[in-house]
XYZ file of C-alpha atoms in Angstrom:
275
model
C 15.457 -9.426 -209.696
C 14.148 -8.096 -206.322
C 14.865 -9.855 -203.106
C 12.914 -9.456 -199.829
C 15.399 -9.611 -196.991
C 14.628 -11.468 -193.782
C 18.122 -11.200 -192.161
C 20.903 -8.675 -191.640
C 22.183 -7.131 -194.877
C 23.664 -3.637 -195.440
C 25.506 -3.126 -198.834
C 27.401 -0.055 -197.611
C 28.637 -1.743 -194.405
C 29.790 -4.807 -196.206
C 31.611 -2.711 -198.719
C 33.393 -0.908 -195.985
C 34.122 -3.871 -193.823
C 37.676 -4.542 -195.094
C 36.840 -8.002 -196.506
C 36.284 -7.236 -200.199
C 38.305 -5.022 -202.632
C 36.095 -5.239 -205.758
C 32.917 -3.529 -204.493
C 32.503 -0.182 -206.195
C 29.809 2.499 -205.443
C 28.055 3.817 -208.522
C 25.536 6.626 -209.106
C 21.885 6.140 -208.167
C 22.939 4.301 -205.000
C 24.116 1.213 -206.944
C 27.140 -0.896 -206.224
C 29.099 -3.087 -208.748
C 30.416 -6.175 -207.329
C 33.003 -8.450 -208.856
C 33.376 -12.087 -207.778
C 35.885 -14.173 -209.702
C 34.561 -14.172 -213.255
C 31.092 -12.720 -212.350
C 29.853 -9.161 -211.908
C 26.666 -7.878 -210.373
C 24.905 -4.616 -209.962
C 23.346 -4.289 -206.501
C 21.258 -1.628 -204.917
C 19.318 -1.496 -201.534
C 16.382 0.854 -201.781
C 15.310 -0.027 -198.252
C 16.524 -2.032 -195.286
C 14.582 -5.083 -196.327
C 14.877 -4.963 -200.139
C 17.629 -5.728 -202.649
C 17.709 -5.156 -206.371
C 20.131 -7.448 -208.210
C 21.031 -7.496 -211.894
C 20.904 -11.361 -212.164
C 18.234 -13.892 -212.811
C 16.691 -15.889 -210.039
C 18.573 -18.942 -211.301
C 21.882 -17.048 -211.155
C 21.015 -15.916 -207.653
C 20.195 -19.424 -206.534
C 23.252 -20.975 -208.210
C 25.860 -18.477 -206.951
C 24.940 -15.238 -205.221
C 22.787 -16.786 -202.525
C 25.861 -18.608 -201.259
C 28.244 -15.798 -201.969
C 26.269 -13.490 -199.624
C 26.145 -16.296 -197.022
C 22.373 -16.194 -196.869
C 22.170 -19.773 -195.502
C 23.453 -18.427 -192.171
C 21.195 -16.238 -190.015
C 23.332 -13.338 -188.723
C 20.596 -11.972 -186.472
C 20.769 -15.191 -184.560
C 24.616 -14.843 -184.366
C 24.259 -11.375 -182.732
C 21.678 -12.771 -180.227
C 24.464 -15.051 -178.863
C 26.352 -12.132 -177.621
C 26.361 -11.915 -173.757
C 24.519 -8.854 -172.424
C 27.401 -8.289 -170.037
C 29.774 -7.842 -173.053
C 28.777 -4.316 -173.563
C 31.423 -3.409 -176.053
C 30.705 -6.283 -178.412
C 27.039 -5.663 -177.931
C 27.491 -2.027 -179.141
C 29.753 -3.181 -181.952
C 27.334 -5.776 -183.226
C 24.448 -3.305 -183.143
C 26.542 -0.687 -185.067
C 27.780 -3.319 -187.500
C 24.408 -5.049 -188.038
C 24.155 -5.794 -191.767
C 27.716 -7.034 -192.207
C 28.006 -10.578 -193.521
C 31.080 -12.708 -194.184
C 31.069 -13.115 -197.961
C 31.996 -16.495 -199.441
C 34.768 -15.295 -201.690
C 37.218 -17.229 -203.820
C 40.176 -18.403 -201.791
C 42.719 -17.798 -204.568
C 41.510 -14.201 -205.049
C 41.624 -13.572 -201.237
C 45.209 -15.031 -201.075
C 46.400 -12.537 -203.657
C 44.452 -9.486 -202.597
C 45.377 -9.834 -198.973
C 49.060 -10.339 -199.793
C 48.712 -7.131 -201.787
C 46.844 -5.391 -198.935
C 49.946 -5.178 -196.682
C 50.650 -1.609 -195.739
C 48.363 -0.177 -198.395
C 45.287 1.942 -198.157
C 41.962 0.570 -199.483
C 42.086 2.866 -202.606
C 45.628 1.834 -203.293
C 44.714 -1.862 -202.937
C 41.791 -1.552 -205.290
C 44.017 0.337 -207.906
C 46.546 -2.435 -207.896
C 43.955 -5.148 -207.949
C 42.224 -3.593 -211.000
C 45.568 -3.206 -212.668
C 46.177 -6.975 -212.217
C 42.770 -7.729 -213.576
C 43.311 -5.471 -216.603
C 46.698 -6.970 -217.257
C 45.812 -10.569 -216.951
C 42.051 -11.208 -216.369
C 39.532 -12.279 -218.998
C 37.032 -9.740 -220.259
C 33.515 -10.338 -218.754
C 31.474 -7.569 -220.197
C 31.255 -3.771 -220.385
C 30.061 -1.119 -217.946
C 27.364 1.455 -218.964
C 30.184 3.847 -220.095
C 31.575 1.227 -222.411
C 34.580 0.411 -220.116
C 35.672 -3.246 -220.360
C 35.210 -5.253 -217.131
C 37.674 -7.863 -216.340
C 37.543 -11.026 -214.133
C 40.172 -11.661 -211.461
C 43.045 -13.492 -213.119
C 43.436 -17.199 -212.692
C 46.701 -18.531 -211.110
C 47.853 -19.450 -214.717
C 47.075 -16.026 -216.082
C 48.839 -14.266 -213.191
C 51.819 -16.589 -213.344
C 52.276 -15.788 -217.032
C 52.900 -12.053 -216.400
C 56.487 -10.937 -216.541
C 58.101 -8.960 -213.816
C 57.866 -5.655 -215.520
C 54.177 -5.956 -216.063
C 53.610 -6.996 -212.489
C 55.733 -4.002 -211.284
C 53.583 -1.609 -213.436
C 50.543 -2.804 -211.259
C 51.911 -1.076 -208.219
C 52.791 -4.203 -206.264
C 55.949 -2.703 -204.692
C 57.827 -5.050 -202.322
C 54.842 -7.557 -202.554
C 55.737 -8.384 -206.154
C 57.815 -11.481 -205.464
C 55.289 -12.773 -202.893
C 52.464 -12.520 -205.492
C 54.622 -13.931 -208.287
C 55.653 -16.944 -206.214
C 52.124 -17.583 -204.963
C 50.810 -17.514 -208.600
C 53.536 -19.851 -209.812
C 53.032 -22.252 -206.867
C 49.246 -22.478 -207.285
C 49.459 -22.629 -211.157
C 51.970 -25.573 -210.928
C 49.547 -27.596 -208.747
C 45.989 -26.103 -208.631
C 44.613 -29.367 -207.147
C 46.792 -28.959 -204.086
C 45.418 -25.539 -203.475
C 41.873 -26.635 -203.985
C 42.484 -29.477 -201.448
C 43.323 -26.954 -198.710
C 39.565 -26.537 -198.162
C 39.456 -30.066 -196.710
C 42.019 -29.363 -193.987
C 41.316 -28.504 -190.402
C 41.606 -24.927 -189.306
C 44.991 -25.533 -187.761
C 46.322 -27.393 -190.837
C 44.913 -24.699 -193.187
C 46.609 -22.063 -191.159
C 49.990 -23.701 -191.432
C 49.543 -24.291 -195.197
C 48.760 -20.664 -195.733
C 51.754 -19.488 -193.618
C 53.952 -21.500 -195.904
C 53.308 -18.993 -198.794
C 56.128 -16.447 -198.996
C 54.954 -13.122 -197.557
C 51.978 -14.517 -195.659
C 51.972 -13.883 -191.912
C 49.431 -14.633 -189.224
C 47.087 -11.769 -190.003
C 46.946 -12.419 -193.791
C 46.496 -16.158 -193.216
C 43.579 -15.545 -190.895
C 42.007 -13.097 -193.391
C 42.261 -15.759 -196.083
C 40.809 -18.353 -193.823
C 37.877 -16.111 -192.842
C 37.119 -14.411 -196.143
C 38.271 -17.072 -198.639
C 37.711 -20.423 -196.927
C 34.872 -19.263 -194.728
C 36.354 -20.565 -191.518
C 34.181 -18.508 -189.340
C 36.256 -18.961 -186.163
C 39.305 -17.300 -187.719
C 40.119 -13.988 -185.923
C 42.445 -11.721 -187.880
C 44.241 -9.211 -185.727
C 45.480 -5.913 -187.170
C 46.104 -2.566 -185.549
C 42.351 -1.866 -185.102
C 41.614 -5.199 -183.470
C 44.673 -5.058 -181.247
C 43.649 -1.545 -180.103
C 40.100 -2.891 -179.228
C 41.481 -5.942 -177.360
C 44.008 -3.826 -175.436
C 41.417 -1.157 -174.527
C 38.244 -3.090 -173.932
C 39.411 -6.615 -173.112
C 42.448 -6.178 -170.922
C 41.777 -9.464 -169.101
C 41.371 -11.345 -172.367
C 38.807 -11.701 -175.064
C 36.166 -14.583 -174.502
C 36.991 -16.647 -177.522
C 35.397 -19.809 -176.105
C 32.158 -18.072 -175.612
C 31.706 -17.110 -179.244
C 33.285 -20.187 -180.966
C 32.866 -21.190 -183.750
C 31.805 -17.733 -184.918
C 34.607 -15.508 -183.597
C 35.238 -14.269 -187.161
C 31.769 -12.728 -187.326
C 32.400 -10.958 -183.975
C 35.728 -9.863 -185.272
C 34.079 -8.006 -188.095
C 31.793 -6.206 -185.724
C 34.678 -5.229 -183.511
C 36.784 -4.063 -186.455
C 34.020 -2.052 -188.096
C 32.961 -0.391 -184.843
C 36.495 0.126 -183.515
C 37.649 1.878 -186.695
C 34.538 4.049 -186.928
C 34.605 5.162 -183.311
C 38.278 5.916 -183.439
C 37.820 8.185 -186.473
C 34.817 9.913 -184.719
C 36.788 10.546 -181.524
C 39.796 12.160 -183.350
């Protein structure tokens, strides 16, 4: 199907925004997206048009929410104070980024896995886990089998040697324990979505190997808590350099997570350019 865009959307910026690890560029300017047990081919021939390999019903039932189309991101950018020159520049540069509504379980595992790993290394390990435990969901054009992200039960069933072969390194026991915990009581994990932000944060921090940065990433990208503000080396550098007197969290609540994505994307890009 073809979609006429009326709000911010840039497939390449979203893919490079650090929130998703199963978006893959393909020839002919296409991108293959995996979301749980679904996969989609997406291309953006112009700033205001998308081509999607799904029916209108599938788009309405799932992908419309996944891309967070109910929220107007242009309006979010308009809330930025003109006097906040750095965030204004960052939002302009990052225009097109959206906070995807991704599966909390998948975000928990992938962000545990992301610690001290490059994006290509994270993706390699994620695909190894999917191949080892995920259910087949189709074939690519070259005949390669495509796999869903494994359920907690599927991941918990893998032995230590199989997990180690997926390149998990020191994160292996963290992922193994998270899978066993959620598989033992999936209803308890599903119920986390009903907790307040502060309660959710504490619940995520209770998982072995989950610190503040990972917990905020899972809150923002998995539970869609748009005020969550993950801090990594890039964000800390931006805050230290451009907000020495403190960042105005109260001004941008409850959408600080959207602003964080603009700051992260712009800060990382401009640092690379200046080197």
